[in-house]
Amino acid sequence: MATPERRPILLDFEKPLSELDARITQIRELAEENEVDVSTQIRQLEARAVQLRQEIFSSLTPSQRIQVARHPRRPSTLDYVQAMMDEWIELHGDRSTGVDDLALVGGIARLEGRPVVVLGHQKGRDTKDNVVRNFGMASPGGYRKAMRLMDHADRFGMPILTFIDTPGAWAGLDAERLGQGEAIAYNLREMFRLNVPIICTVIGEGGSGGALGIGVGDRLLMFEHSVYTVASPEACAAILWKDAAKAPQAAEALKITSTDLKNLGILDQILPEPVGGAHSAPLEAAASLKQALLQNLNELSTMTHQQRRNLRYQKFRNIGIFAEVPA
């Protein structure tokens, strides 16, 4: 049986594109029924659709970028693993609680023949899958599993690649009972001492300490329409203005886009996305990510262990630099 074609999931600002595509389809069908040649008009409308798509996605507001970053069909960690890696062996468990956290996946892979350890948040594709994956919000066991695999990578000299895509760490009562804050803080401290190269990439939504728990690295990469924030705009708006409806205003103030973070010196490299977002052409997005990872790995591999640790330390020290201006 043929697999039914999935209907596109349209974001609010994509509606003009949808209307134009529907018009093109309607004209083409009417022309075929009446045996009329409208190829010239169709080409003009298709060119207009391409231009409109480029115009829309080149001028997204921060709140619109959040919609793209949260798109249900945006490529996930396991999608990129499948598209980029020659081999993949997923590893499970934190060797502590006896439970495997499915919101944070990890394992050993080969990238162009080079052994690497890959870690990343994993969201679901639908509601049922998202419930299983806890919507990409990792538990303390997930962060301890990540640290266990990073120690393994350091012991055997394998570079670490982390893919960040979470609204934040799980904030349930059980998470607090099992030491969520301690697990994340432990990872932050320990990642600074690792000798191997660490490259972190924000592939979707990078939220709060949940993102930072696997976000300490030598290089921070970020897809063009991804976001990286200390708190979600909805939470920020609720805290500051007691009104979650002011989330777009909060998104603007938080400086969460790749361009903002590059200008602030937090981000090392912006990865361009296909027109329409990574979900519109996932293999193209994966090829762009793979090229960037290989380039950065080659550069970091020329450094000594001490040089990489110093680079990592200074990178995060510089984020906290401030200047006092006389009144």
CSV table of C-alpha atoms in Angstrom, one decimal:
chain,number,residue,atom,x,y,z
A,1,MET,CA,0.0,0.0,0.0
A,2,ALA,CA,1.3,3.4,-0.9
A,3,THR,CA,2.2,5.7,2.0
A,4,PRO,CA,-0.3,8.6,2.1
A,5,GLU,CA,1.2,12.0,1.4
A,6,ARG,CA,1.6,14.1,4.5
A,7,ARG,CA,-0.1,17.5,4.4
A,8,PRO,CA,2.1,20.5,5.0
A,9,ILE,CA,1.9,22.1,8.4
A,10,LEU,CA,1.5,25.8,7.7
A,11,LEU,CA,2.7,28.5,10.1
A,12,ASP,CA,0.6,31.7,10.3
A,13,PHE,CA,3.0,33.8,8.2
A,14,GLU,CA,3.1,31.2,5.5
A,15,LYS,CA,-0.6,31.6,4.5
A,16,PRO,CA,0.1,34.0,1.6
A,17,LEU,CA,2.4,31.2,0.2
A,18,SER,CA,-0.3,28.6,0.6
A,19,GLU,CA,-2.8,30.8,-1.2
A,20,LEU,CA,-0.4,31.4,-4.1
A,21,ASP,CA,0.4,27.7,-4.4
A,22,ALA,CA,-3.3,26.8,-4.4
A,23,ARG,CA,-3.9,29.4,-7.1
A,24,ILE,CA,-1.1,27.9,-9.2
A,25,THR,CA,-2.6,24.4,-8.8
A,26,GLN,CA,-6.1,25.6,-9.7
A,27,ILE,CA,-4.9,27.4,-12.9
A,28,ARG,CA,-2.9,24.3,-13.9
A,29,GLU,CA,-5.9,22.0,-13.4
A,30,LEU,CA,-8.2,24.3,-15.3
A,31,ALA,CA,-5.8,24.6,-18.2
A,32,GLU,CA,-5.5,20.9,-18.5
A,33,GLU,CA,-9.2,20.4,-18.5
A,34,ASN,CA,-9.7,23.0,-21.2
A,35,GLU,CA,-6.5,22.1,-23.1
A,36,VAL,CA,-5.1,25.7,-22.8
A,37,ASP,CA,-1.4,26.5,-22.8
A,38,VAL,CA,-0.7,28.7,-19.7
A,39,SER,CA,2.9,27.6,-19.1
A,40,THR,CA,4.2,31.2,-19.3
A,41,GLN,CA,1.7,32.4,-16.6
A,42,ILE,CA,2.5,29.3,-14.5
A,43,ARG,CA,6.2,30.1,-14.6
A,44,GLN,CA,5.6,33.7,-13.6
A,45,LEU,CA,3.5,32.6,-10.7
A,46,GLU,CA,6.0,30.0,-9.6
A,47,ALA,CA,8.8,32.6,-9.8
A,48,ARG,CA,6.7,34.9,-7.7
A,49,ALA,CA,6.1,32.1,-5.1
A,50,VAL,CA,9.9,31.5,-4.8
A,51,GLN,CA,10.5,35.3,-4.4
A,52,LEU,CA,7.7,35.6,-1.8
A,53,ARG,CA,9.1,32.6,0.2
A,54,GLN,CA,12.6,34.2,0.2
A,55,GLU,CA,11.1,37.6,1.3
A,56,ILE,CA,9.2,36.0,4.1
A,57,PHE,CA,12.0,33.9,5.5
A,58,SER,CA,14.6,36.6,5.2
A,59,SER,CA,12.7,39.0,7.4
A,60,LEU,CA,11.3,36.8,10.2
A,61,THR,CA,10.6,38.4,13.6
A,62,PRO,CA,12.0,36.7,16.7
A,63,SER,CA,8.5,35.3,17.5
A,64,GLN,CA,8.2,33.9,14.0
A,65,ARG,CA,11.6,32.3,14.3
A,66,ILE,CA,10.4,30.5,17.4
A,67,GLN,CA,7.5,29.1,15.4
A,68,VAL,CA,10.0,27.8,12.8
A,69,ALA,CA,12.3,26.4,15.6
A,70,ARG,CA,9.3,24.6,17.1
A,71,HIS,CA,7.9,23.3,13.8
A,72,PRO,CA,6.7,19.7,14.4
A,73,ARG,CA,8.6,18.4,11.3
A,74,ARG,CA,11.8,20.2,12.0
A,75,PRO,CA,14.7,17.6,11.8
A,76,SER,CA,15.6,16.2,15.2
A,77,THR,CA,18.8,14.7,16.6
A,78,LEU,CA,18.0,11.2,15.3
A,79,ASP,CA,17.1,12.6,11.9
A,80,TYR,CA,20.5,14.3,11.6
A,81,VAL,CA,22.3,11.1,12.9
A,82,GLN,CA,20.6,9.1,10.2
A,83,ALA,CA,21.4,11.6,7.5
A,84,MET,CA,25.0,12.3,8.5
A,85,MET,CA,26.6,9.3,10.2
A,86,ASP,CA,28.1,6.2,8.6
A,87,GLU,CA,27.4,4.1,11.7
A,88,TRP,CA,25.3,4.6,14.8
A,89,ILE,CA,25.0,2.6,18.1
A,90,GLU,CA,22.7,4.2,20.6
A,91,LEU,CA,23.6,3.7,24.2
A,92,HIS,CA,21.2,3.8,27.1
A,93,GLY,CA,20.9,4.4,30.8
A,94,ASP,CA,22.7,6.6,33.4
A,95,ARG,CA,23.9,3.6,35.5
A,96,SER,CA,22.2,5.3,38.5
A,97,THR,CA,18.4,5.3,38.4
A,98,GLY,CA,17.9,2.3,36.2
A,99,VAL,CA,15.7,4.3,33.8
A,100,ASP,CA,16.6,5.4,30.3
A,101,ASP,CA,15.5,8.9,29.5
A,102,LEU,CA,14.2,9.0,26.0
A,103,ALA,CA,14.2,12.8,25.9
A,104,LEU,CA,18.0,12.8,25.6
A,105,VAL,CA,19.6,10.3,23.3
A,106,GLY,CA,23.3,9.4,22.9
A,107,GLY,CA,25.6,7.0,21.4
A,108,ILE,CA,28.7,6.2,19.3
A,109,ALA,CA,28.8,7.1,15.6
A,110,ARG,CA,31.2,7.6,12.7
A,111,LEU,CA,31.4,10.9,10.9
A,112,GLU,CA,33.2,10.4,7.6
A,113,GLY,CA,35.0,7.4,9.3
A,114,ARG,CA,35.9,9.4,12.4
A,115,PRO,CA,34.6,7.9,15.7
A,116,VAL,CA,32.5,10.5,17.6
A,117,VAL,CA,30.1,10.5,20.5
A,118,VAL,CA,26.7,12.1,19.7
A,119,LEU,CA,24.3,13.5,22.3
A,120,GLY,CA,21.1,15.4,21.7
A,121,HIS,CA,17.6,16.2,22.9
A,122,GLN,CA,14.9,14.3,21.1
A,123,LYS,CA,11.4,15.5,20.5
A,124,GLY,CA,8.5,13.5,19.1
A,125,ARG,CA,6.8,13.7,15.7
A,126,ASP,CA,3.3,13.6,17.1
A,127,THR,CA,1.5,13.9,20.4
A,128,LYS,CA,1.9,10.2,21.3
A,129,ASP,CA,5.6,10.3,20.5
A,130,ASN,CA,6.1,13.6,22.3
A,131,VAL,CA,4.6,12.1,25.4
A,132,VAL,CA,7.1,9.2,25.2
A,133,ARG,CA,9.9,11.7,24.6
A,134,ASN,CA,8.6,14.1,27.3
A,135,PHE,CA,8.5,16.8,24.6
A,136,GLY,CA,12.3,16.9,24.5
A,137,MET,CA,12.6,17.9,28.2
A,138,ALA,CA,15.3,15.7,29.8
A,139,SER,CA,15.2,14.4,33.3
A,140,PRO,CA,18.2,14.2,35.7
A,141,GLY,CA,18.8,10.7,34.4
A,142,GLY,CA,19.1,12.1,30.9
A,143,TYR,CA,21.8,14.6,31.9
A,144,ARG,CA,23.7,11.9,33.9
A,145,LYS,CA,23.5,9.6,30.9
A,146,ALA,CA,24.9,12.4,28.8
A,147,MET,CA,27.8,12.9,31.2
A,148,ARG,CA,28.5,9.2,31.3
A,149,LEU,CA,28.8,9.1,27.6
A,150,MET,CA,31.0,12.2,27.5
A,151,ASP,CA,33.4,10.6,30.1
A,152,HIS,CA,33.5,7.6,27.8
A,153,ALA,CA,34.3,9.8,24.8
A,154,ASP,CA,37.1,11.5,26.8
A,155,ARG,CA,38.6,8.2,27.9
A,156,PHE,CA,38.8,6.9,24.3
A,157,GLY,CA,39.7,10.2,22.6
A,158,MET,CA,36.5,10.6,20.7
A,159,PRO,CA,35.2,14.1,19.9
A,160,ILE,CA,31.8,15.0,21.3
A,161,LEU,CA,28.9,16.5,19.2
A,162,THR,CA,25.8,17.7,21.0
A,163,PHE,CA,22.5,18.7,19.4
A,164,ILE,CA,20.4,21.1,21.4
A,165,ASP,CA,16.6,21.2,20.9
A,166,THR,CA,14.5,21.5,24.1
A,167,PRO,CA,12.1,24.1,25.7
A,168,GLY,CA,14.0,23.4,28.9
A,169,ALA,CA,14.8,20.7,31.4
A,170,TRP,CA,11.9,18.7,32.9
A,171,ALA,CA,10.5,20.7,35.9
A,172,GLY,CA,8.3,18.1,37.5
A,173,LEU,CA,8.4,17.2,41.2
A,174,ASP,CA,10.2,13.9,40.4
A,175,ALA,CA,12.9,15.8,38.5
A,176,GLU,CA,13.5,18.0,41.6
A,177,ARG,CA,13.5,15.0,43.9
A,178,LEU,CA,16.1,13.3,41.7
A,179,GLY,CA,18.3,16.3,41.6
A,180,GLN,CA,17.7,18.2,38.3
A,181,GLY,CA,19.7,21.2,39.3
A,182,GLU,CA,22.6,19.2,40.6
A,183,ALA,CA,22.7,17.1,37.5
A,184,ILE,CA,22.8,20.1,35.1
A,185,ALA,CA,25.4,21.9,37.3
A,186,TYR,CA,27.6,18.9,37.4
A,187,ASN,CA,27.6,18.7,33.6
A,188,LEU,CA,28.5,22.4,33.3
A,189,ARG,CA,31.5,21.9,35.6
A,190,GLU,CA,32.7,18.6,34.2
A,191,MET,CA,32.4,19.6,30.5
A,192,PHE,CA,35.1,22.2,31.1
A,193,ARG,CA,37.7,19.6,32.1
A,194,LEU,CA,37.2,17.2,29.1
A,195,ASN,CA,40.2,17.0,26.8
A,196,VAL,CA,38.4,16.1,23.5
A,197,PRO,CA,36.9,18.6,21.1
A,198,ILE,CA,33.3,19.5,21.9
A,199,ILE,CA,31.0,21.1,19.3
A,200,CYS,CA,27.5,22.1,20.3
A,201,THR,CA,24.8,22.9,17.8
A,202,VAL,CA,21.4,24.4,18.4
A,203,ILE,CA,19.2,22.6,15.9
A,204,GLY,CA,15.9,24.0,17.1
A,205,GLU,CA,14.9,25.4,20.4
A,206,GLY,CA,17.6,26.0,23.0
A,207,GLY,CA,15.9,26.7,26.3
A,208,SER,CA,17.3,27.6,29.7
A,209,GLY,CA,19.5,25.2,31.7
A,210,GLY,CA,18.0,22.3,29.8
A,211,ALA,CA,20.0,23.4,26.8
A,212,LEU,CA,23.1,24.3,28.8
A,213,GLY,CA,23.3,20.9,30.3
A,214,ILE,CA,24.9,19.7,27.1
A,215,GLY,CA,25.9,23.1,25.8
A,216,VAL,CA,29.4,23.7,27.1
A,217,GLY,CA,31.8,23.3,24.2
A,218,ASP,CA,34.7,24.7,22.2
A,219,ARG,CA,32.4,25.9,19.4
A,220,LEU,CA,28.7,26.8,19.4
A,221,LEU,CA,26.9,26.5,16.1
A,222,MET,CA,23.3,27.4,15.4
A,223,PHE,CA,20.9,27.0,12.6
A,224,GLU,CA,19.7,30.3,11.1
A,225,HIS,CA,16.1,30.0,12.4
A,226,SER,CA,16.9,28.3,15.7
A,227,VAL,CA,16.6,30.2,19.0
A,228,TYR,CA,18.6,30.1,22.2
A,229,THR,CA,17.2,31.7,25.3
A,230,VAL,CA,17.6,31.8,29.1
A,231,ALA,CA,13.8,31.4,29.4
A,232,SER,CA,10.9,31.0,26.9
A,233,PRO,CA,9.3,34.2,25.8
A,234,GLU,CA,6.0,33.0,27.2
A,235,ALA,CA,7.6,32.4,30.6
A,236,CYS,CA,9.4,35.7,30.5
A,237,ALA,CA,6.2,37.6,29.6
A,238,ALA,CA,4.3,35.9,32.4
A,239,ILE,CA,7.0,36.9,34.9
A,240,LEU,CA,7.6,40.5,33.8
A,241,TRP,CA,4.2,41.6,32.7
A,242,LYS,CA,1.9,38.9,34.2
A,243,ASP,CA,0.7,38.4,30.6
A,244,ALA,CA,1.8,35.5,28.4
A,245,ALA,CA,0.2,37.3,25.4
A,246,LYS,CA,3.2,39.7,25.5
A,247,ALA,CA,5.5,36.8,24.4
A,248,PRO,CA,6.4,38.5,21.0
A,249,GLN,CA,7.6,41.6,23.0
A,250,ALA,CA,9.6,39.4,25.3
A,251,ALA,CA,11.1,37.5,22.3
A,252,GLU,CA,12.3,40.8,20.9
A,253,ALA,CA,13.9,41.9,24.1
A,254,LEU,CA,15.6,38.6,25.0
A,255,LYS,CA,17.8,38.7,21.9
A,256,ILE,CA,17.3,35.0,21.1
A,257,THR,CA,18.0,34.8,17.4
A,258,SER,CA,21.1,33.5,15.7
A,259,THR,CA,22.0,37.0,14.5
A,260,ASP,CA,21.6,38.6,17.9
A,261,LEU,CA,23.7,35.9,19.5
A,262,LYS,CA,26.4,36.2,16.9
A,263,ASN,CA,26.5,40.0,17.4
A,264,LEU,CA,26.8,39.4,21.2
A,265,GLY,CA,29.8,37.1,20.7
A,266,ILE,CA,28.1,34.1,22.2
A,267,LEU,CA,27.7,32.2,18.9
A,268,ASP,CA,30.6,31.0,16.7
A,269,GLN,CA,28.9,30.1,13.5
A,270,ILE,CA,25.4,30.5,11.9
A,271,LEU,CA,24.4,27.6,9.7
A,272,PRO,CA,22.2,28.7,6.7
A,273,GLU,CA,18.9,26.9,6.3
A,274,PRO,CA,17.0,26.1,3.1
A,275,VAL,CA,14.5,28.7,2.1
A,276,GLY,CA,11.4,27.7,4.0
A,277,GLY,CA,13.3,26.3,7.0
A,278,ALA,CA,15.2,23.1,7.7
A,279,HIS,CA,11.9,21.1,7.7
A,280,SER,CA,11.4,22.1,4.1
A,281,ALA,CA,14.6,20.4,2.9
A,282,PRO,CA,16.0,18.3,5.8
A,283,LEU,CA,18.7,16.6,3.7
A,284,GLU,CA,20.0,19.9,2.6
A,285,ALA,CA,20.1,21.1,6.2
A,286,ALA,CA,21.9,17.9,7.2
A,287,ALA,CA,24.6,18.4,4.5
A,288,SER,CA,25.2,22.0,5.7
A,289,LEU,CA,25.5,20.8,9.3
A,290,LYS,CA,27.9,18.0,8.4
A,291,GLN,CA,30.2,20.3,6.4
A,292,ALA,CA,30.3,22.7,9.4
A,293,LEU,CA,31.0,19.9,11.9
A,294,LEU,CA,33.9,18.5,9.8
A,295,GLN,CA,35.4,21.9,9.3
A,296,ASN,CA,35.3,22.7,13.0
A,297,LEU,CA,36.5,19.3,14.0
A,298,ASN,CA,39.5,19.6,11.7
A,299,GLU,CA,40.4,23.0,13.2
A,300,LEU,CA,40.0,21.8,16.9
A,301,SER,CA,42.0,18.6,16.3
A,302,THR,CA,45.1,20.6,15.6
A,303,MET,CA,45.1,22.0,19.1
A,304,THR,CA,46.5,20.4,22.3
A,305,HIS,CA,44.3,19.3,25.2
A,306,GLN,CA,45.3,22.4,27.2
A,307,GLN,CA,44.7,24.8,24.3
A,308,ARG,CA,41.1,23.4,23.9
A,309,ARG,CA,40.4,23.6,27.6
A,310,ASN,CA,41.7,27.2,27.7
A,311,LEU,CA,39.6,28.1,24.6
A,312,ARG,CA,36.5,26.7,26.2
A,313,TYR,CA,37.1,28.5,29.5
A,314,GLN,CA,37.8,31.8,27.9
A,315,LYS,CA,34.8,31.5,25.6
A,316,PHE,CA,32.4,31.4,28.6
A,317,ARG,CA,34.3,33.9,30.7
A,318,ASN,CA,34.0,36.4,27.8
A,319,ILE,CA,30.2,36.0,27.9
A,320,GLY,CA,30.2,37.5,31.3
A,321,ILE,CA,32.2,40.6,30.5
A,322,PHE,CA,30.6,43.9,31.3
A,323,ALA,CA,31.6,47.6,31.4
A,324,GLU,CA,30.7,50.1,34.1
A,325,VAL,CA,29.6,53.5,32.7
A,326,PRO,CA,29.9,56.5,35.0
A,327,ALA,CA,26.5,58.1,35.9
